[in-house]
PDB file of C-alpha atoms in Angstrom:
ATOM      1  CA  MET A   1      92.330 120.266 122.554  1.00 83.00           C
ATOM      2  CA  GLN A   2      90.945 117.914 120.345  1.00 86.00           C
ATOM      3  CA  GLY A   3      94.202 117.362 118.173  1.00 88.00           C
ATOM      4  CA  LEU A   4      96.324 117.210 121.231  1.00 92.00           C
ATOM      5  CA  TYR A   5      93.924 114.094 122.400  1.00 94.00           C
ATOM      6  CA  ALA A   6      94.030 112.490 119.334  1.00 93.00           C
ATOM      7  CA  ILE A   7      97.790 112.681 119.271  1.00 94.00           C
ATOM      8  CA  LEU A   8      98.200 111.376 122.800  1.00 95.00           C
ATOM      9  CA  LEU A   9      95.515 108.486 122.175  1.00 95.00           C
ATOM     10  CA  LEU A  10      97.496 107.919 118.976  1.00 95.00           C
ATOM     11  CA  ILE A  11     100.519 107.576 121.162  1.00 95.00           C
ATOM     12  CA  VAL A  12      99.123 104.886 123.678  1.00 95.00           C
ATOM     13  CA  SER A  13      97.543 103.039 120.606  1.00 95.00           C
ATOM     14  CA  ASN A  14     101.002 102.525 119.102  1.00 93.00           C
ATOM     15  CA  ILE A  15     102.570 101.547 122.212  1.00 93.00           C
ATOM     16  CA  PHE A  16     100.021  98.652 122.482  1.00 92.00           C
ATOM     17  CA  MET A  17     100.255  97.782 118.456  1.00 91.00           C
ATOM     18  CA  THR A  18     104.180  97.901 118.652  1.00 90.00           C
ATOM     19  CA  PHE A  19     103.862  95.649 121.358  1.00 87.00           C
ATOM     20  CA  ALA A  20     101.308  93.355 119.936  1.00 85.00           C
ATOM     21  CA  TRP A  21     103.170  92.836 116.551  1.00 84.00           C
ATOM     22  CA  TYR A  22     106.711  92.496 117.848  1.00 84.00           C
ATOM     23  CA  GLY A  23     106.529  91.833 121.759  1.00 81.00           C
ATOM     24  CA  HIS A  24     105.984  88.200 121.070  1.00 80.00           C
ATOM     25  CA  LEU A  25     109.485  88.238 119.512  1.00 82.00           C
ATOM     26  CA  LYS A  26     110.827  89.402 122.681  1.00 81.00           C
ATOM     27  CA  LEU A  27     109.021  86.952 124.904  1.00 82.00           C
ATOM     28  CA  GLN A  28     110.092  84.012 122.613  1.00 81.00           C
ATOM     29  CA  GLU A  29     113.489  85.448 122.854  1.00 79.00           C
ATOM     30  CA  MET A  30     113.335  85.419 126.898  1.00 82.00           C
ATOM     31  CA  LYS A  31     111.876  82.034 126.603  1.00 84.00           C
ATOM     32  CA  TRP A  32     108.208  82.801 128.275  1.00 85.00           C
ATOM     33  CA  ILE A  33     106.322  81.958 125.386  1.00 82.00           C
ATOM     34  CA  ASP A  34     109.014  79.712 123.437  1.00 81.00           C
ATOM     35  CA  ASN A  35     106.720  76.459 123.112  1.00 86.00           C
ATOM     36  CA  TRP A  36     103.167  78.325 122.465  1.00 87.00           C
ATOM     37  CA  PRO A  37     101.554  77.171 119.136  1.00 89.00           C
ATOM     38  CA  LEU A  38     101.486  79.670 116.605  1.00 87.00           C
ATOM     39  CA  PHE A  39      97.434  80.151 117.315  1.00 91.00           C
ATOM     40  CA  GLY A  40      98.325  80.894 121.009  1.00 88.00           C
ATOM     41  CA  VAL A  41     100.700  83.742 119.958  1.00 85.00           C
ATOM     42  CA  ILE A  42      98.319  85.090 117.678  1.00 88.00           C
ATOM     43  CA  LEU A  43      95.606  84.993 120.338  1.00 91.00           C
ATOM     44  CA  PHE A  44      98.091  86.811 122.627  1.00 88.00           C
ATOM     45  CA  SER A  45      98.888  89.604 120.335  1.00 87.00           C
ATOM     46  CA  TRP A  46      95.212  90.055 119.459  1.00 90.00           C
ATOM     47  CA  SER A  47      94.121  90.262 123.175  1.00 90.00           C
ATOM     48  CA  ILE A  48      96.810  93.368 123.334  1.00 89.00           C
ATOM     49  CA  ALA A  49      95.592  94.477 120.038  1.00 89.00           C
ATOM     50  CA  LEU A  50      92.249  95.302 121.345  1.00 92.00           C
ATOM     51  CA  PHE A  51      93.628  97.753 123.629  1.00 92.00           C
ATOM     52  CA  GLU A  52      95.201  99.659 120.395  1.00 91.00           C
ATOM     53  CA  TYR A  53      92.002  99.685 118.705  1.00 92.00           C
ATOM     54  CA  CYS A  54      90.309 101.316 122.053  1.00 94.00           C
ATOM     55  CA  ALA A  55      92.783 104.178 121.913  1.00 94.00           C
ATOM     56  CA  GLN A  56      93.198 104.214 117.943  1.00 92.00           C
ATOM     57  CA  VAL A  57      89.588 104.611 116.535  1.00 94.00           C
ATOM     58  CA  PRO A  58      88.626 107.329 119.377  1.00 94.00           C
ATOM     59  CA  ALA A  59      91.796 109.160 118.207  1.00 95.00           C
ATOM     60  CA  ASN A  60      91.021 109.048 114.556  1.00 93.00           C
ATOM     61  CA  ARG A  61      87.540 110.195 115.543  1.00 94.00           C
ATOM     62  CA  LEU A  62      88.618 112.935 117.710  1.00 94.00           C
ATOM     63  CA  GLY A  63      91.229 114.021 115.367  1.00 94.00           C
ATOM     64  CA  PHE A  64      89.391 114.178 111.950  1.00 95.00           C
ATOM     65  CA  ILE A  65      88.115 117.524 110.747  1.00 95.00           C
ATOM     66  CA  GLY A  66      84.789 115.954 110.108  1.00 93.00           C
ATOM     67  CA  ASN A  67      84.193 115.373 113.278  1.00 93.00           C
ATOM     68  CA  GLY A  68      85.814 118.803 114.950  1.00 92.00           C
ATOM     69  CA  GLY A  69      89.246 117.834 115.142  1.00 94.00           C
ATOM     70  CA  PRO A  70      91.963 119.832 113.386  1.00 94.00           C
ATOM     71  CA  PHE A  71      93.362 116.954 111.084  1.00 95.00           C
ATOM     72  CA  SER A  72      92.424 116.016 107.322  1.00 94.00           C
ATOM     73  CA  LEU A  73      92.275 112.458 106.399  1.00 92.00           C
ATOM     74  CA  MET A  74      95.794 112.690 105.071  1.00 92.00           C
ATOM     75  CA  GLN A  75      97.359 114.682 107.876  1.00 92.00           C
ATOM     76  CA  LEU A  76      95.912 112.248 110.062  1.00 92.00           C
ATOM     77  CA  LYS A  77      97.475 109.476 108.302  1.00 90.00           C
ATOM     78  CA  VAL A  78     101.029 111.113 108.164  1.00 91.00           C
ATOM     79  CA  VAL A  79     101.011 111.832 111.542  1.00 92.00           C
ATOM     80  CA  GLN A  80      99.641 108.226 112.814  1.00 91.00           C
ATOM     81  CA  GLU A  81     102.762 106.726 110.655  1.00 89.00           C
ATOM     82  CA  VAL A  82     105.513 109.147 112.171  1.00 90.00           C
ATOM     83  CA  ILE A  83     104.237 108.056 115.601  1.00 93.00           C
ATOM     84  CA  THR A  84     104.090 104.507 114.729  1.00 91.00           C
ATOM     85  CA  LEU A  85     107.864 104.552 113.432  1.00 88.00           C
ATOM     86  CA  THR A  86     109.051 106.793 116.206  1.00 89.00           C
ATOM     87  CA  ILE A  87     107.423 104.365 118.827  1.00 92.00           C
ATOM     88  CA  PHE A  88     109.213 101.359 116.849  1.00 88.00           C
ATOM     89  CA  ILE A  89     112.346 102.664 116.861  1.00 87.00           C
ATOM     90  CA  ILE A  90     112.290 103.293 120.723  1.00 88.00           C
ATOM     91  CA  PHE A  91     110.717  99.803 121.447  1.00 89.00           C
ATOM     92  CA  SER A  92     113.469  98.413 118.840  1.00 87.00           C
ATOM     93  CA  MET A  93     116.402  99.910 120.125  1.00 86.00           C
ATOM     94  CA  LEU A  94     115.282  99.369 123.825  1.00 87.00           C
ATOM     95  CA  PHE A  95     114.190  95.865 123.845  1.00 84.00           C
ATOM     96  CA  PHE A  96     116.213  94.278 121.189  1.00 82.00           C
ATOM     97  CA  LYS A  97     119.921  93.597 121.549  1.00 79.00           C
ATOM     98  CA  GLY A  98     122.019  94.670 118.335  1.00 80.00           C
ATOM     99  CA  VAL A  99     119.697  97.323 116.889  1.00 79.00           C
ATOM    100  CA  THR A 100     121.390 100.085 116.417  1.00 82.00           C
ATOM    101  CA  PHE A 101     120.162 103.376 115.122  1.00 82.00           C
ATOM    102  CA  GLN A 102     122.103 104.199 111.783  1.00 87.00           C
ATOM    103  CA  TRP A 103     122.485 106.922 109.015  1.00 92.00           C
ATOM    104  CA  ASN A 104     119.863 105.638 106.808  1.00 91.00           C
ATOM    105  CA  HIS A 105     117.494 105.526 109.923  1.00 86.00           C
ATOM    106  CA  LEU A 106     118.303 108.904 110.407  1.00 88.00           C
ATOM    107  CA  ALA A 107     117.718 109.681 106.929  1.00 93.00           C
ATOM    108  CA  ALA A 108     114.336 108.106 106.912  1.00 89.00           C
ATOM    109  CA  CYS A 109     113.314 110.135 109.976  1.00 86.00           C
ATOM    110  CA  VAL A 110     114.333 113.241 107.985  1.00 91.00           C
ATOM    111  CA  CYS A 111     112.069 112.407 105.129  1.00 92.00           C
ATOM    112  CA  LEU A 112     109.100 111.589 107.771  1.00 87.00           C
ATOM    113  CA  VAL A 113     109.816 115.215 109.190  1.00 87.00           C
ATOM    114  CA  LEU A 114     109.677 116.315 105.645  1.00 92.00           C
ATOM    115  CA  ALA A 115     106.130 114.275 105.128  1.00 90.00           C
ATOM    116  CA  VAL A 116     104.837 116.075 107.995  1.00 89.00           C
ATOM    117  CA  TYR A 117     105.713 119.317 106.759  1.00 91.00           C
ATOM    118  CA  PHE A 118     104.688 118.627 103.188  1.00 93.00           C
ATOM    119  CA  VAL A 119     101.085 117.249 104.471  1.00 91.00           C
ATOM    120  CA  PHE A 120     100.544 120.193 106.436  1.00 91.00           C
ATOM    121  CA  MET A 121     101.512 122.531 103.815  1.00 88.00           C
ATOM    122  CA  LYS A 122      98.648 125.204 102.344  1.00 81.00           C
TER     123      LYS A 122
END
């Protein structure tokens, strides 16, 4: 059960992380923060990233085998990266026009699935 909670928290944290890292580009495109100085954009992104850390730290603690979770450190990191890239793909395709899913993206996704497979092999 801790593994499921860890994965759900990683999904939540990565939604915040993706918006903190790339959301300002969309907001700038929409002219909401077009005239903000870089420092203002950084503070805005950090304020969003605070929520990412509020989910990510507990996810790592719950998921890590050393704390009673089901994942080794390597497994936890690979799962986290797959979640990160999956959410990024969805975010970029939904919010940025002109971003398309191409064959090389599919190939990269297959490699990620293989990475998960290999990291969980005994």
